[in-house]
Amino acid sequence: MNIDNMNNEPIWKSWFARHGAKLLLFARQQSRRPDEAEDLLQEAFVRIWRLYGHTGEVAPGLVYRAIRRLAIDWARSIDRRKAREDKVALDSPLSFSFDRTLEQDERKQALLRAVERLPAEQKEVLTLKIWAELTFDEIARTLDESLNTVASRYRYALQKLKDWVPEEMQGKPQDSSSTAS
Amino acid sequence: MNEFEKLEAELKELRPLPPSDAFTARLEEALGDAGNVAMRCLPDQEDDTSPNDSIKNIKKKGFSSRLLVFAGLGSLGLAAVWAAIFYLSSSLVPNGSSEQNDPANPLIAESGPTPEVPGVGLLEDPNSPLHGISLKELQDVSVMPVSGWIDPQINQRFLRRVDEGVFDRPGGLPARRVRHYFMDETLWSHPASDLRILSTTPREEVIFIELETY
């Protein structure tokens, strides 16, 4: 007996194909350890999709917000000693989250190194604005910050990148802690 | 031009790595039924819910166009078979005997006893699906072959999804009830006579999705 499957596809798959890479990038940035990012994304996505997936479309901002809140919850649940150890992993290069073909491009590599030097709060705004393509309003709601704060962080981040990329290209990066504001 | 536009464009050129297939599979498993609540038709079947679905499906499966009218003819064929069966049962079975075997008929209880004399047509054919009617009689009257049919093809079509809202379940988490409507189609084919019979049956599935409050 030949049973034809319905030629239908769950909507979440196409939704995730569209947003998965950006969400995973944000999860990597928010997680304490690189191997925790997928768990974080899975937990956040499943929770949100169970609540709103029946509508067939879910605002990506909801998942970004869930990722961030879960990351905070998880960070609180681990002890301080472990947190200190994980701080090392937290600073793992962001370049691992991007397409490796850009390794051929010196300027892009320098750009990524400069992004890595950004303070965490500016880096997350930059990530949400550039790669997640959220509006400032959505970013403000995701991060529970004011619109002005996120807009300022974004502008500071871009200004720093503009200054730092030439330094990175010359191989003379300055200490990020002295330049971060 | 904004002083940062070039920089923003350069940043956007950096592509984040997509999640691995293994991770997507893991996600699918974690979603469970919740992942199948919202479905979309793939482009080549987007018009499946139109009234002419059966015909379109048959077209897509490569059947010849002259058989497209078969869906209607098949129904007529089935009707003819049942008419024949009714005719045979009334003509071959002795008067009263068919009714006498029906305990559900109240009229029978009031009628007197009738001798059980089997008619000539009641000779049992072990291959016949109908008691008292041989395969040959069935074939002659219905003008439809009784053997040579290939295994039926079964196709289930997703029609629509209805979200029926959130329900409180005693002793459990609240759950969202979603009802899926399907149309099950069964197609019987007889290659020798080029006959096809299509049967469609509506079906519903109800899915409960546990809701977590977060």
GROMACS .gro file of C-alpha atoms in nm:
model
  395
    1MET     CA    1   0.000   0.000   0.000
    2ASN     CA    2   0.141   0.332  -0.099
    3ILE     CA    3   0.086   0.614   0.148
    4ASP     CA    4   0.170   0.954   0.008
    5ASN     CA    5   0.281   1.203   0.262
    6MET     CA    6   0.119   1.541   0.254
    7ASN     CA    7   0.341   1.774   0.063
    8ASN     CA    8   0.335   2.019   0.349
    9GLU     CA    9   0.616   2.151   0.561
   10PRO     CA   10   0.603   2.279   0.917
   11ILE     CA   11   0.626   2.656   0.908
   12TRP     CA   12   0.885   2.665   1.183
   13LYS     CA   13   1.140   2.515   0.947
   14SER     CA   14   1.124   2.794   0.694
   15TRP     CA   15   1.103   3.046   0.978
   16PHE     CA   16   1.413   2.899   1.138
   17ALA     CA   17   1.598   2.885   0.807
   18ARG     CA   18   1.540   3.260   0.783
   19HIS     CA   19   1.628   3.358   1.137
   20GLY     CA   20   1.829   3.067   1.281
   21ALA     CA   21   2.177   3.197   1.197
   22LYS     CA   22   2.108   3.540   1.345
   23LEU     CA   23   1.951   3.393   1.656
   24LEU     CA   24   2.241   3.158   1.706
   25LEU     CA   25   2.486   3.446   1.671
   26PHE     CA   26   2.300   3.637   1.940
   27ALA     CA   27   2.278   3.327   2.160
   28ARG     CA   28   2.655   3.278   2.127
   29GLN     CA   29   2.704   3.633   2.238
   30GLN     CA   30   2.471   3.596   2.534
   31SER     CA   31   2.580   3.255   2.655
   32ARG     CA   32   2.853   3.192   2.906
   33ARG     CA   33   3.007   2.911   2.710
   34PRO     CA   34   3.017   2.854   2.332
   35ASP     CA   35   2.864   2.508   2.371
   36GLU     CA   36   2.578   2.657   2.571
   37ALA     CA   37   2.457   2.875   2.286
   38GLU     CA   38   2.264   2.600   2.108
   39ASP     CA   39   2.095   2.492   2.432
   40LEU     CA   40   2.001   2.851   2.496
   41LEU     CA   41   1.858   2.898   2.150
   42GLN     CA   42   1.671   2.568   2.163
   43GLU     CA   43   1.512   2.646   2.498
   44ALA     CA   44   1.410   2.996   2.394
   45PHE     CA   45   1.280   2.897   2.053
   46VAL     CA   46   1.079   2.599   2.178
   47ARG     CA   47   0.917   2.807   2.452
   48ILE     CA   48   0.817   3.085   2.218
   49TRP     CA   49   0.704   2.858   1.937
   50ARG     CA   50   0.484   2.657   2.172
   51LEU     CA   51   0.317   2.976   2.280
   52TYR     CA   52   0.281   3.152   1.948
   53GLY     CA   53   0.376   2.904   1.676
   54HIS     CA   54   0.016   2.812   1.602
   55THR     CA   55  -0.025   3.153   1.441
   56GLY     CA   56   0.222   3.048   1.174
   57GLU     CA   57   0.443   3.353   1.225
   58VAL     CA   58   0.638   3.461   1.527
   59ALA     CA   59   0.805   3.799   1.571
   60PRO     CA   60   1.180   3.730   1.593
   61GLY     CA   61   1.208   3.991   1.867
   62LEU     CA   62   1.024   3.754   2.102
   63VAL     CA   63   1.288   3.487   2.058
   64TYR     CA   64   1.575   3.736   2.098
   65ARG     CA   65   1.417   3.856   2.421
   66ALA     CA   66   1.367   3.501   2.545
   67ILE     CA   67   1.730   3.419   2.467
   68ARG     CA   68   1.852   3.715   2.667
   69ARG     CA   69   1.629   3.648   2.968
   70LEU     CA   70   1.719   3.282   2.972
   71ALA     CA   71   2.087   3.368   2.950
   72ILE     CA   72   2.049   3.591   3.254
   73ASP     CA   73   1.858   3.319   3.441
   74TRP     CA   74   2.116   3.058   3.357
   75ALA     CA   75   2.404   3.286   3.451
   76ARG     CA   76   2.245   3.346   3.791
   77SER     CA   77   2.206   2.976   3.852
   78ILE     CA   78   2.573   2.888   3.822
   79ASP     CA   79   2.807   2.947   4.109
   80ARG     CA   80   3.058   3.229   4.115
   81ARG     CA   81   3.364   3.011   4.077
   82LYS     CA   82   3.224   2.855   3.765
   83ALA     CA   83   3.129   3.197   3.638
   84ARG     CA   84   3.489   3.310   3.669
   85GLU     CA   85   3.607   3.009   3.470
   86ASP     CA   86   3.344   3.067   3.208
   87LYS     CA   87   3.442   3.428   3.168
   88VAL     CA   88   3.736   3.298   2.967
   89ALA     CA   89   3.504   3.115   2.732
   90LEU     CA   90   3.279   3.418   2.711
   91ASP     CA   91   3.561   3.604   2.545
   92SER     CA   92   3.601   3.343   2.271
   93PRO     CA   93   3.647   3.498   1.928
   94LEU     CA   94   3.330   3.612   1.758
   95SER     CA   95   3.485   3.525   1.424
   96PHE     CA   96   3.396   3.159   1.489
   97SER     CA   97   3.034   3.258   1.447
   98PHE     CA   98   3.080   3.389   1.096
   99ASP     CA   99   3.136   3.244   0.755
  100ARG     CA  100   3.501   3.142   0.734
  101THR     CA  101   3.533   3.243   0.369
  102LEU     CA  102   3.597   3.595   0.491
  103GLU     CA  103   3.934   3.477   0.620
  104GLN     CA  104   4.069   3.576   0.282
  105ASP     CA  105   3.965   3.937   0.334
  106GLU     CA  106   4.205   4.126   0.556
  107ARG     CA  107   3.975   4.421   0.614
  108LYS     CA  108   3.684   4.202   0.719
  109GLN     CA  109   3.905   4.015   0.957
  110ALA     CA  110   4.017   4.343   1.105
  111LEU     CA  111   3.654   4.448   1.130
  112LEU     CA  112   3.565   4.134   1.322
  113ARG     CA  113   3.859   4.178   1.557
  114ALA     CA  114   3.741   4.530   1.621
  115VAL     CA  115   3.387   4.408   1.690
  116GLU     CA  116   3.528   4.162   1.941
  117ARG     CA  117   3.693   4.447   2.128
  118LEU     CA  118   3.363   4.630   2.178
  119PRO     CA  119   3.210   4.634   2.526
  120ALA     CA  120   2.943   4.364   2.564
  121GLU     CA  121   2.650   4.607   2.582
  122GLN     CA  122   2.757   4.776   2.259
  123LYS     CA  123   2.829   4.447   2.091
  124GLU     CA  124   2.480   4.315   2.162
  125VAL     CA  125   2.317   4.629   2.026
  126LEU     CA  126   2.533   4.610   1.716
  127THR     CA  127   2.445   4.243   1.668
  128LEU     CA  128   2.074   4.306   1.701
  129LYS     CA  129   2.085   4.604   1.466
  130ILE     CA  130   2.316   4.476   1.195
  131TRP     CA  131   2.261   4.101   1.179
  132ALA     CA  132   1.923   4.054   1.348
  133GLU     CA  133   1.792   4.358   1.157
  134LEU     CA  134   1.577   4.475   1.445
  135THR     CA  135   1.465   4.833   1.479
  136PHE     CA  136   1.591   5.045   1.768
  137ASP     CA  137   1.249   5.015   1.923
  138GLU     CA  138   1.262   4.635   1.907
  139ILE     CA  139   1.618   4.635   2.040
  140ALA     CA  140   1.514   4.855   2.331
  141ARG     CA  141   1.234   4.613   2.419
  142THR     CA  142   1.462   4.312   2.379
  143LEU     CA  143   1.728   4.455   2.609
  144ASP     CA  144   1.489   4.632   2.847
  145GLU     CA  145   1.666   4.960   2.783
  146SER     CA  146   1.546   5.297   2.664
  147LEU     CA  147   1.542   5.386   2.298
  148ASN     CA  148   1.801   5.659   2.351
  149THR     CA  149   2.035   5.425   2.533
  150VAL     CA  150   2.040   5.164   2.257
  151ALA     CA  151   2.073   5.428   1.986
  152SER     CA  152   2.366   5.583   2.170
  153ARG     CA  153   2.534   5.247   2.221
  154TYR     CA  154   2.500   5.175   1.855
  155ARG     CA  155   2.654   5.505   1.758
  156TYR     CA  156   2.940   5.461   2.005
  157ALA     CA  157   3.002   5.113   1.868
  158LEU     CA  158   3.019   5.234   1.510
  159GLN     CA  159   3.248   5.519   1.606
  160LYS     CA  160   3.484   5.278   1.778
  161LEU     CA  161   3.484   5.041   1.485
  162LYS     CA  162   3.564   5.327   1.253
  163ASP     CA  163   3.862   5.417   1.469
  164TRP     CA  164   3.978   5.067   1.544
  165VAL     CA  165   3.963   4.899   1.205
  166PRO     CA  166   4.264   5.091   1.068
  167GLU     CA  167   4.454   5.001   1.386
  168GLU     CA  168   4.363   4.638   1.347
  169MET     CA  169   4.475   4.642   0.987
  170GLN     CA  170   4.811   4.781   1.091
  171GLY     CA  171   4.831   4.510   1.359
  172LYS     CA  172   4.847   4.760   1.644
  173PRO     CA  173   4.527   4.722   1.844
  174GLN     CA  174   4.511   4.921   2.162
  175ASP     CA  175   4.382   4.785   2.489
  176SER     CA  176   4.005   4.771   2.452
  177SER     CA  177   3.949   4.838   2.821
  178SER     CA  178   4.115   5.175   2.792
  179THR     CA  179   3.906   5.277   2.493
  180ALA     CA  180   3.572   5.129   2.586
  181SER     CA  181   3.315   5.364   2.725
  182MET     CA  182   2.555   6.012   0.316
  183ASN     CA  183   2.575   5.894   0.673
  184GLU     CA  184   2.934   5.872   0.793
  185PHE     CA  185   2.875   5.515   0.911
  186GLU     CA  186   2.687   5.382   0.609
  187LYS     CA  187   2.993   5.225   0.452
  188LEU     CA  188   3.086   5.063   0.779
  189GLU     CA  189   2.732   4.929   0.826
  190ALA     CA  190   2.736   4.785   0.476
  191GLU     CA  191   3.067   4.612   0.547
  192LEU     CA  192   2.932   4.467   0.868
  193LYS     CA  193   2.622   4.337   0.691
  194GLU     CA  194   2.843   4.156   0.443
  195LEU     CA  195   2.964   3.937   0.727
  196ARG     CA  196   2.735   3.637   0.729
  197PRO     CA  197   2.665   3.453   1.056
  198LEU     CA  198   2.710   3.077   1.029
  199PRO     CA  199   2.379   2.892   0.997
  200PRO     CA  200   2.286   2.634   1.261
  201SER     CA  201   2.398   2.281   1.184
  202ASP     CA  202   2.159   2.019   1.049
  203ALA     CA  203   2.209   1.821   1.368
  204PHE     CA  204   2.092   2.117   1.571
  205THR     CA  205   1.787   2.166   1.351
  206ALA     CA  206   1.702   1.798   1.395
  207ARG     CA  207   1.743   1.838   1.770
  208LEU     CA  208   1.509   2.136   1.760
  209GLU     CA  209   1.250   1.940   1.567
  210GLU     CA  210   1.256   1.670   1.830
  211ALA     CA  211   1.228   1.922   2.111
  212LEU     CA  212   0.931   2.094   1.945
  213GLY     CA  213   0.734   1.772   1.911
  214ASP     CA  214   0.371   1.828   1.817
  215ALA     CA  215   0.406   2.203   1.856
  216GLY     CA  216   0.621   2.203   1.545
  217ASN     CA  217   0.345   2.054   1.333
  218VAL     CA  218   0.067   2.287   1.432
  219ALA     CA  219   0.138   2.544   1.166
  220MET     CA  220   0.196   2.395   0.824
  221ARG     CA  221   0.242   2.547   0.485
  222CYS     CA  222   0.172   2.390   0.150
  223LEU     CA  223   0.473   2.363  -0.073
  224PRO     CA  224   0.441   2.569  -0.391
  225ASP     CA  225   0.330   2.287  -0.616
  226GLN     CA  226   0.035   2.202  -0.393
  227GLU     CA  227  -0.081   2.540  -0.278
  228ASP     CA  228  -0.410   2.504  -0.459
  229ASP     CA  229  -0.486   2.168  -0.304
  230THR     CA  230  -0.780   2.293  -0.105
  231SER     CA  231  -0.979   2.398  -0.408
  232PRO     CA  232  -1.296   2.209  -0.491
  233ASN     CA  233  -1.129   2.024  -0.776
  234ASP     CA  234  -0.860   1.877  -0.556
  235SER     CA  235  -0.919   1.519  -0.650
  236ILE     CA  236  -0.889   1.591  -1.016
  237LYS     CA  237  -0.578   1.804  -0.970
  238ASN     CA  238  -0.410   1.540  -0.759
  239ILE     CA  239  -0.475   1.280  -1.019
  240LYS     CA  240  -0.334   1.510  -1.283
  241LYS     CA  241  -0.021   1.565  -1.081
  242LYS     CA  242   0.026   1.197  -1.038
  243GLY     CA  243   0.035   1.154  -1.412
  244PHE     CA  244  -0.293   0.985  -1.486
  245SER     CA  245  -0.428   1.028  -1.833
  246SER     CA  246  -0.672   1.310  -1.880
  247ARG     CA  247  -0.949   1.084  -2.001
  248LEU     CA  248  -0.953   0.929  -1.659
  249LEU     CA  249  -1.018   1.257  -1.492
  250VAL     CA  250  -1.387   1.199  -1.521
  251PHE     CA  251  -1.331   0.875  -1.345
  252ALA     CA  252  -1.400   1.017  -1.000
  253GLY     CA  253  -1.759   1.069  -1.100
  254LEU     CA  254  -1.782   0.747  -1.298
  255GLY     CA  255  -1.629   0.556  -1.008
  256SER     CA  256  -1.905   0.675  -0.783
  257LEU     CA  257  -2.159   0.570  -1.043
  258GLY     CA  258  -1.986   0.234  -1.067
  259LEU     CA  259  -2.009   0.182  -0.695
  260ALA     CA  260  -2.373   0.278  -0.705
  261ALA     CA  261  -2.424   0.026  -0.983
  262VAL     CA  262  -2.259  -0.247  -0.777
  263TRP     CA  263  -2.485  -0.180  -0.484
  264ALA     CA  264  -2.790  -0.166  -0.707
  265ALA     CA  265  -2.690  -0.499  -0.854
  266ILE     CA  266  -2.640  -0.649  -0.511
  267PHE     CA  267  -2.979  -0.527  -0.405
  268TYR     CA  268  -3.133  -0.664  -0.722
  269LEU     CA  269  -2.965  -1.000  -0.681
  270SER     CA  270  -3.054  -1.030  -0.319
  271SER     CA  271  -3.416  -0.957  -0.393
  272SER     CA  272  -3.438  -1.180  -0.699
  273LEU     CA  273  -3.225  -1.478  -0.594
  274VAL     CA  274  -3.320  -1.503  -0.233
  275PRO     CA  275  -3.657  -1.664  -0.166
  276ASN     CA  276  -3.928  -1.434  -0.047
  277GLY     CA  277  -3.906  -1.359   0.321
  278SER     CA  278  -3.581  -1.538   0.388
  279SER     CA  279  -3.367  -1.226   0.383
  280GLU     CA  280  -3.601  -1.049   0.616
  281GLN     CA  281  -3.622  -1.350   0.837
  282ASN     CA  282  -3.250  -1.334   0.901
  283ASP     CA  283  -3.274  -0.977   1.013
  284PRO     CA  284  -3.342  -0.970   1.387
  285ALA     CA  285  -3.357  -0.594   1.380
  286ASN     CA  286  -3.672  -0.587   1.173
  287PRO     CA  287  -3.977  -0.587   1.404
  288LEU     CA  288  -4.208  -0.710   1.129
  289ILE     CA  289  -4.032  -1.041   1.112
  290ALA     CA  290  -4.106  -1.134   1.468
  291GLU     CA  291  -4.475  -1.115   1.392
  292SER     CA  292  -4.459  -1.330   1.079
  293GLY     CA  293  -4.503  -1.701   1.096
  294PRO     CA  294  -4.222  -1.953   1.058
  295THR     CA  295  -4.097  -1.999   0.703
  296PRO     CA  296  -3.914  -2.313   0.591
  297GLU     CA  297  -3.548  -2.247   0.526
  298VAL     CA  298  -3.506  -2.365   0.170
  299PRO     CA  299  -3.199  -2.217   0.010
  300GLY     CA  300  -3.247  -2.092  -0.341
  301VAL     CA  301  -3.031  -2.191  -0.632
  302GLY     CA  302  -2.839  -1.860  -0.619
  303LEU     CA  303  -2.745  -1.907  -0.256
  304LEU     CA  304  -2.470  -2.154  -0.329
  305GLU     CA  305  -2.181  -2.025  -0.130
  306ASP     CA  306  -1.881  -1.887  -0.320
  307PRO     CA  307  -1.590  -1.873  -0.075
  308ASN     CA  308  -1.419  -1.599  -0.276
  309SER     CA  309  -1.719  -1.373  -0.289
  310PRO     CA  310  -1.738  -1.087  -0.040
  311LEU     CA  311  -2.118  -1.119  -0.038
  312HIS     CA  312  -2.309  -1.407   0.108
  313GLY     CA  313  -2.514  -1.594  -0.144
  314ILE     CA  314  -2.377  -1.420  -0.451
  315SER     CA  315  -2.098  -1.570  -0.651
  316LEU     CA  316  -1.816  -1.362  -0.794
  317LYS     CA  317  -1.932  -1.435  -1.145
  318GLU     CA  318  -2.283  -1.310  -1.072
  319LEU     CA  319  -2.138  -1.004  -0.910
  320GLN     CA  320  -1.918  -0.933  -1.208
  321ASP     CA  321  -2.194  -0.995  -1.463
  322VAL     CA  322  -2.445  -0.768  -1.301
  323SER     CA  323  -2.211  -0.486  -1.203
  324VAL     CA  324  -2.013  -0.496  -1.527
  325MET     CA  325  -1.706  -0.441  -1.314
  326PRO     CA  326  -1.415  -0.680  -1.279
  327VAL     CA  327  -1.384  -0.849  -0.942
  328SER     CA  328  -1.019  -0.946  -0.966
  329GLY     CA  329  -0.709  -0.781  -1.101
  330TRP     CA  330  -0.727  -0.470  -0.884
  331ILE     CA  331  -0.392  -0.343  -0.765
  332ASP     CA  332  -0.327  -0.224  -0.411
  333PRO     CA  333  -0.505   0.105  -0.349
  334GLN     CA  334  -0.313   0.429  -0.324
  335ILE     CA  335  -0.389   0.624  -0.011
  336ASN     CA  336  -0.332   0.996   0.008
  337GLN     CA  337  -0.409   1.222   0.298
  338ARG     CA  338  -0.452   1.591   0.229
  339PHE     CA  339  -0.424   1.856   0.495
  340LEU     CA  340  -0.715   2.095   0.456
  341ARG     CA  341  -0.700   2.345   0.739
  342ARG     CA  342  -0.613   2.405   1.100
  343VAL     CA  343  -0.846   2.557   1.356
  344ASP     CA  344  -0.713   2.695   1.680
  345GLU     CA  345  -0.982   2.630   1.940
  346GLY     CA  346  -0.816   2.824   2.216
  347VAL     CA  347  -0.666   2.746   2.553
  348PHE     CA  348  -0.823   2.491   2.785
  349ASP     CA  349  -0.760   2.436   3.151
  350ARG     CA  350  -0.693   2.074   3.221
  351PRO     CA  351  -0.756   1.942   3.570
  352GLY     CA  352  -0.428   1.867   3.742
  353GLY     CA  353  -0.218   1.975   3.448
  354LEU     CA  354  -0.082   2.266   3.259
  355PRO     CA  355  -0.323   2.460   3.041
  356ALA     CA  356  -0.321   2.337   2.686
  357ARG     CA  357  -0.402   2.485   2.351
  358ARG     CA  358  -0.642   2.270   2.148
  359VAL     CA  359  -0.583   2.268   1.776
  360ARG     CA  360  -0.798   2.074   1.534
  361HIS     CA  361  -0.658   1.958   1.201
  362TYR     CA  362  -0.886   1.870   0.913
  363PHE     CA  363  -0.772   1.613   0.661
  364MET     CA  364  -0.923   1.450   0.358
  365ASP     CA  365  -0.823   1.088   0.313
  366GLU     CA  366  -0.837   0.968  -0.042
  367THR     CA  367  -0.820   0.607  -0.155
  368LEU     CA  368  -0.774   0.524  -0.519
  369TRP     CA  369  -0.837   0.175  -0.649
  370SER     CA  370  -0.700   0.094  -0.994
  371HIS     CA  371  -0.774  -0.188  -1.233
  372PRO     CA  372  -0.506  -0.175  -1.502
  373ALA     CA  373  -0.665  -0.429  -1.735
  374SER     CA  374  -0.989  -0.235  -1.779
  375ASP     CA  375  -0.834   0.104  -1.702
  376LEU     CA  376  -1.089   0.157  -1.430
  377ARG     CA  377  -1.027   0.370  -1.123
  378ILE     CA  378  -1.239   0.432  -0.818
  379LEU     CA  379  -1.168   0.722  -0.589
  380SER     CA  380  -1.308   0.740  -0.238
  381THR     CA  381  -1.273   1.047  -0.017
  382THR     CA  382  -1.328   1.051   0.357
  383PRO     CA  383  -1.299   1.355   0.584
  384ARG     CA  384  -1.100   1.311   0.905
  385GLU     CA  385  -1.012   1.527   1.205
  386GLU     CA  386  -0.720   1.520   1.445
  387VAL     CA  387  -0.712   1.709   1.771
  388ILE     CA  388  -0.378   1.809   1.920
  389PHE     CA  389  -0.325   1.940   2.270
  390ILE     CA  390  -0.017   2.155   2.318
  391GLU     CA  391   0.092   2.210   2.673
  392LEU     CA  392   0.156   2.572   2.745
  393GLU     CA  393   0.434   2.688   2.966
  394THR     CA  394   0.416   3.022   3.129
  395TYR     CA  395   0.731   3.219   3.095
   0.00000   0.00000   0.00000
